[in-house]
Amino acid sequence: MPVIIFGLYGNFVILQLVVMNRALRTPTNMLVCNMAVADVVTLLICPAMFMINDFYQNYQLGSIGCKMEGFMDVAFFITAVLNLSAVSYDRLTAIVLPTETRLTMWGVRFVIAFTWLGGFLIALPLALYRTYKVSMKSFN
């Protein structure tokens, strides 16, 4: 719980600072905000599903929950990894390759859309092919 609370607090502070201060709305900070959004969604969804399974000591989410749990976990984690890669590229072009073209606000919008779309497309097989089966051993 402390990790969830501090994670939500820190990410909401980042989002609030960028929303409230127009001067902070740079391409790099937009990538950082996108990472904060991915972290907030991950912190709200993934631990909740884990805690439901842990508290009940039995799977309570059913067939739809089985498909969506894996899909959402992987989608949000892949989105965060792709976003981290975008931030790394942005820092590379700013520090090591200063003569290269940096990301513009239009480019950042494209990168943000790509990170979310990529995360969901990579995780899509989990939503399509994962199956929920009840073990008869649990009833004996």
PDB file of C-alpha atoms in Angstrom:
ATOM      1  CA  MET A   1       0.000   0.000   0.000  1.00  0.00           C
ATOM      2  CA  PRO A   2       2.769   2.552   0.727  1.00  0.00           C
ATOM      3  CA  VAL A   3       4.224   2.065  -2.761  1.00  0.00           C
ATOM      4  CA  ILE A   4       0.798   2.642  -4.311  1.00  0.00           C
ATOM      5  CA  ILE A   5       0.117   5.740  -2.188  1.00  0.00           C
ATOM      6  CA  PHE A   6       3.520   7.351  -2.746  1.00  0.00           C
ATOM      7  CA  GLY A   7       3.479   6.407  -6.431  1.00  0.00           C
ATOM      8  CA  LEU A   8       0.056   7.970  -6.970  1.00  0.00           C
ATOM      9  CA  TYR A   9       1.041  11.079  -5.013  1.00  0.00           C
ATOM     10  CA  GLY A  10       4.305  11.590  -6.919  1.00  0.00           C
ATOM     11  CA  ASN A  11       2.753  11.069 -10.339  1.00  0.00           C
ATOM     12  CA  PHE A  12      -0.195  13.354  -9.578  1.00  0.00           C
ATOM     13  CA  VAL A  13       2.237  16.071  -8.431  1.00  0.00           C
ATOM     14  CA  ILE A  14       4.118  15.790 -11.744  1.00  0.00           C
ATOM     15  CA  LEU A  15       0.885  15.996 -13.722  1.00  0.00           C
ATOM     16  CA  GLN A  16      -0.388  18.935 -11.685  1.00  0.00           C
ATOM     17  CA  LEU A  17       2.852  20.888 -12.096  1.00  0.00           C
ATOM     18  CA  VAL A  18       2.811  20.548 -15.869  1.00  0.00           C
ATOM     19  CA  VAL A  19      -0.908  21.308 -16.145  1.00  0.00           C
ATOM     20  CA  MET A  20      -0.676  24.396 -13.912  1.00  0.00           C
ATOM     21  CA  ASN A  21       2.552  25.834 -15.362  1.00  0.00           C
ATOM     22  CA  ARG A  22       2.438  26.538 -19.097  1.00  0.00           C
ATOM     23  CA  ALA A  23       6.217  27.018 -19.278  1.00  0.00           C
ATOM     24  CA  LEU A  24       6.707  23.353 -18.326  1.00  0.00           C
ATOM     25  CA  ARG A  25       4.773  22.076 -21.353  1.00  0.00           C
ATOM     26  CA  THR A  26       7.854  21.097 -23.348  1.00  0.00           C
ATOM     27  CA  PRO A  27       8.178  17.966 -25.494  1.00  0.00           C
ATOM     28  CA  THR A  28      10.361  16.288 -22.867  1.00  0.00           C
ATOM     29  CA  ASN A  29       7.931  17.086 -20.066  1.00  0.00           C
ATOM     30  CA  MET A  30       5.027  15.804 -22.166  1.00  0.00           C
ATOM     31  CA  LEU A  31       6.836  12.463 -22.419  1.00  0.00           C
ATOM     32  CA  VAL A  32       7.372  12.504 -18.648  1.00  0.00           C
ATOM     33  CA  CYS A  33       3.662  13.266 -18.149  1.00  0.00           C
ATOM     34  CA  ASN A  34       2.729  10.378 -20.424  1.00  0.00           C
ATOM     35  CA  MET A  35       4.913   8.123 -18.291  1.00  0.00           C
ATOM     36  CA  ALA A  36       3.187   9.480 -15.175  1.00  0.00           C
ATOM     37  CA  VAL A  37      -0.228   8.676 -16.682  1.00  0.00           C
ATOM     38  CA  ALA A  38       0.906   5.126 -17.512  1.00  0.00           C
ATOM     39  CA  ASP A  39       2.217   4.760 -13.950  1.00  0.00           C
ATOM     40  CA  VAL A  40      -1.028   6.051 -12.411  1.00  0.00           C
ATOM     41  CA  VAL A  41      -3.128   3.646 -14.454  1.00  0.00           C
ATOM     42  CA  THR A  42      -0.768   0.782 -13.588  1.00  0.00           C
ATOM     43  CA  LEU A  43      -0.889   1.674  -9.883  1.00  0.00           C
ATOM     44  CA  LEU A  44      -4.692   1.812  -9.898  1.00  0.00           C
ATOM     45  CA  ILE A  45      -5.437  -1.353 -11.888  1.00  0.00           C
ATOM     46  CA  CYS A  46      -2.691  -3.950 -11.405  1.00  0.00           C
ATOM     47  CA  PRO A  47      -2.377  -4.038  -7.595  1.00  0.00           C
ATOM     48  CA  ALA A  48      -6.169  -4.017  -7.223  1.00  0.00           C
ATOM     49  CA  MET A  49      -6.503  -7.165  -9.298  1.00  0.00           C
ATOM     50  CA  PHE A  50      -3.649  -8.806  -7.434  1.00  0.00           C
ATOM     51  CA  MET A  51      -5.194  -7.912  -4.060  1.00  0.00           C
ATOM     52  CA  ILE A  52      -8.588  -9.335  -5.076  1.00  0.00           C
ATOM     53  CA  ASN A  53      -6.907 -12.659  -5.837  1.00  0.00           C
ATOM     54  CA  ASP A  54      -4.811 -12.513  -2.673  1.00  0.00           C
ATOM     55  CA  PHE A  55      -7.620 -11.568  -0.273  1.00  0.00           C
ATOM     56  CA  TYR A  56     -10.111 -14.160  -1.517  1.00  0.00           C
ATOM     57  CA  GLN A  57      -7.502 -16.934  -1.989  1.00  0.00           C
ATOM     58  CA  ASN A  58      -9.553 -17.923  -5.013  1.00  0.00           C
ATOM     59  CA  TYR A  59      -9.962 -16.359  -8.435  1.00  0.00           C
ATOM     60  CA  GLN A  60     -13.016 -14.087  -8.289  1.00  0.00           C
ATOM     61  CA  LEU A  61     -12.820 -12.233 -11.591  1.00  0.00           C
ATOM     62  CA  GLY A  62     -14.221 -14.935 -13.877  1.00  0.00           C
ATOM     63  CA  SER A  63     -13.610 -15.407 -17.585  1.00  0.00           C
ATOM     64  CA  ILE A  64     -13.698 -11.718 -18.549  1.00  0.00           C
ATOM     65  CA  GLY A  65     -11.470 -10.793 -15.626  1.00  0.00           C
ATOM     66  CA  CYS A  66      -9.003 -13.504 -16.620  1.00  0.00           C
ATOM     67  CA  LYS A  67      -8.684 -12.109 -20.128  1.00  0.00           C
ATOM     68  CA  MET A  68      -8.600  -8.467 -19.040  1.00  0.00           C
ATOM     69  CA  GLU A  69      -6.197  -8.907 -16.113  1.00  0.00           C
ATOM     70  CA  GLY A  70      -3.313 -10.182 -18.217  1.00  0.00           C
ATOM     71  CA  PHE A  71      -4.124  -7.835 -21.077  1.00  0.00           C
ATOM     72  CA  MET A  72      -4.177  -4.698 -18.919  1.00  0.00           C
ATOM     73  CA  ASP A  73      -1.097  -5.643 -16.905  1.00  0.00           C
ATOM     74  CA  VAL A  74       0.997  -6.250 -20.002  1.00  0.00           C
ATOM     75  CA  ALA A  75      -0.460  -3.306 -21.947  1.00  0.00           C
ATOM     76  CA  PHE A  76       0.358  -0.788 -19.209  1.00  0.00           C
ATOM     77  CA  PHE A  77       3.814  -2.216 -18.566  1.00  0.00           C
ATOM     78  CA  ILE A  78       4.724  -2.277 -22.276  1.00  0.00           C
ATOM     79  CA  THR A  79       3.394   1.268 -22.636  1.00  0.00           C
ATOM     80  CA  ALA A  80       5.644   2.370 -19.770  1.00  0.00           C
ATOM     81  CA  VAL A  81       8.659   0.620 -21.326  1.00  0.00           C
ATOM     82  CA  LEU A  82       8.020   2.172 -24.750  1.00  0.00           C
ATOM     83  CA  ASN A  83       7.600   5.547 -23.076  1.00  0.00           C
ATOM     84  CA  LEU A  84      10.876   5.093 -21.218  1.00  0.00           C
ATOM     85  CA  SER A  85      12.534   4.337 -24.547  1.00  0.00           C
ATOM     86  CA  ALA A  86      11.102   7.558 -25.995  1.00  0.00           C
ATOM     87  CA  VAL A  87      12.430   9.581 -23.046  1.00  0.00           C
ATOM     88  CA  SER A  88      15.832   7.915 -23.481  1.00  0.00           C
ATOM     89  CA  TYR A  89      15.870   8.838 -27.174  1.00  0.00           C
ATOM     90  CA  ASP A  90      14.893  12.405 -26.341  1.00  0.00           C
ATOM     91  CA  ARG A  91      17.724  12.673 -23.792  1.00  0.00           C
ATOM     92  CA  LEU A  92      20.156  11.098 -26.282  1.00  0.00           C
ATOM     93  CA  THR A  93      19.353  13.705 -28.925  1.00  0.00           C
ATOM     94  CA  ALA A  94      19.571  16.511 -26.364  1.00  0.00           C
ATOM     95  CA  ILE A  95      22.901  15.527 -24.795  1.00  0.00           C
ATOM     96  CA  VAL A  96      24.924  13.255 -27.061  1.00  0.00           C
ATOM     97  CA  LEU A  97      23.605  14.264 -30.487  1.00  0.00           C
ATOM     98  CA  PRO A  98      22.834  17.988 -30.200  1.00  0.00           C
ATOM     99  CA  THR A  99      22.963  18.476 -33.972  1.00  0.00           C
ATOM    100  CA  GLU A 100      20.213  15.894 -34.572  1.00  0.00           C
ATOM    101  CA  THR A 101      16.604  17.003 -34.869  1.00  0.00           C
ATOM    102  CA  ARG A 102      14.815  16.992 -31.526  1.00  0.00           C
ATOM    103  CA  LEU A 103      11.228  15.968 -30.966  1.00  0.00           C
ATOM    104  CA  THR A 104       8.631  18.644 -31.596  1.00  0.00           C
ATOM    105  CA  MET A 105       5.233  18.840 -29.923  1.00  0.00           C
ATOM    106  CA  TRP A 106       3.695  17.180 -32.992  1.00  0.00           C
ATOM    107  CA  GLY A 107       6.314  14.441 -32.817  1.00  0.00           C
ATOM    108  CA  VAL A 108       5.642  13.940 -29.110  1.00  0.00           C
ATOM    109  CA  ARG A 109       1.923  13.519 -29.804  1.00  0.00           C
ATOM    110  CA  PHE A 110       2.781  10.861 -32.370  1.00  0.00           C
ATOM    111  CA  VAL A 111       5.183   9.111 -29.963  1.00  0.00           C
ATOM    112  CA  ILE A 112       2.596   9.167 -27.152  1.00  0.00           C
ATOM    113  CA  ALA A 113      -0.069   7.685 -29.439  1.00  0.00           C
ATOM    114  CA  PHE A 114       2.436   5.068 -30.628  1.00  0.00           C
ATOM    115  CA  THR A 115       3.401   4.034 -27.091  1.00  0.00           C
ATOM    116  CA  TRP A 116      -0.230   3.434 -26.099  1.00  0.00           C
ATOM    117  CA  LEU A 117      -1.182   1.767 -29.368  1.00  0.00           C
ATOM    118  CA  GLY A 118       1.964  -0.370 -29.287  1.00  0.00           C
ATOM    119  CA  GLY A 119       1.344  -1.430 -25.697  1.00  0.00           C
ATOM    120  CA  PHE A 120      -2.231  -2.447 -26.424  1.00  0.00           C
ATOM    121  CA  LEU A 121      -1.368  -4.245 -29.667  1.00  0.00           C
ATOM    122  CA  ILE A 122       1.446  -6.240 -28.042  1.00  0.00           C
ATOM    123  CA  ALA A 123      -0.876  -7.245 -25.182  1.00  0.00           C
ATOM    124  CA  LEU A 124      -3.830  -8.067 -27.454  1.00  0.00           C
ATOM    125  CA  PRO A 125      -3.055 -11.817 -27.750  1.00  0.00           C
ATOM    126  CA  LEU A 126      -3.616 -12.142 -23.994  1.00  0.00           C
ATOM    127  CA  ALA A 127      -7.144 -10.788 -24.357  1.00  0.00           C
ATOM    128  CA  LEU A 128      -7.862 -13.023 -27.332  1.00  0.00           C
ATOM    129  CA  TYR A 129      -6.280 -16.344 -26.403  1.00  0.00           C
ATOM    130  CA  ARG A 130      -6.175 -16.527 -22.609  1.00  0.00           C
ATOM    131  CA  THR A 131      -8.780 -18.922 -21.192  1.00  0.00           C
ATOM    132  CA  TYR A 132     -10.305 -19.348 -17.767  1.00  0.00           C
ATOM    133  CA  LYS A 133     -10.592 -22.908 -16.458  1.00  0.00           C
ATOM    134  CA  VAL A 134     -11.932 -24.078 -13.116  1.00  0.00           C
ATOM    135  CA  SER A 135      -9.954 -26.858 -11.494  1.00  0.00           C
ATOM    136  CA  MET A 136     -12.099 -29.630 -10.030  1.00  0.00           C
ATOM    137  CA  LYS A 137      -9.478 -30.159  -7.307  1.00  0.00           C
ATOM    138  CA  SER A 138     -10.688 -27.030  -5.543  1.00  0.00           C
ATOM    139  CA  PHE A 139     -14.146 -28.558  -5.010  1.00  0.00           C
ATOM    140  CA  ASN A 140     -12.951 -31.693  -3.177  1.00  0.00           C
TER     141      ASN A 140
END
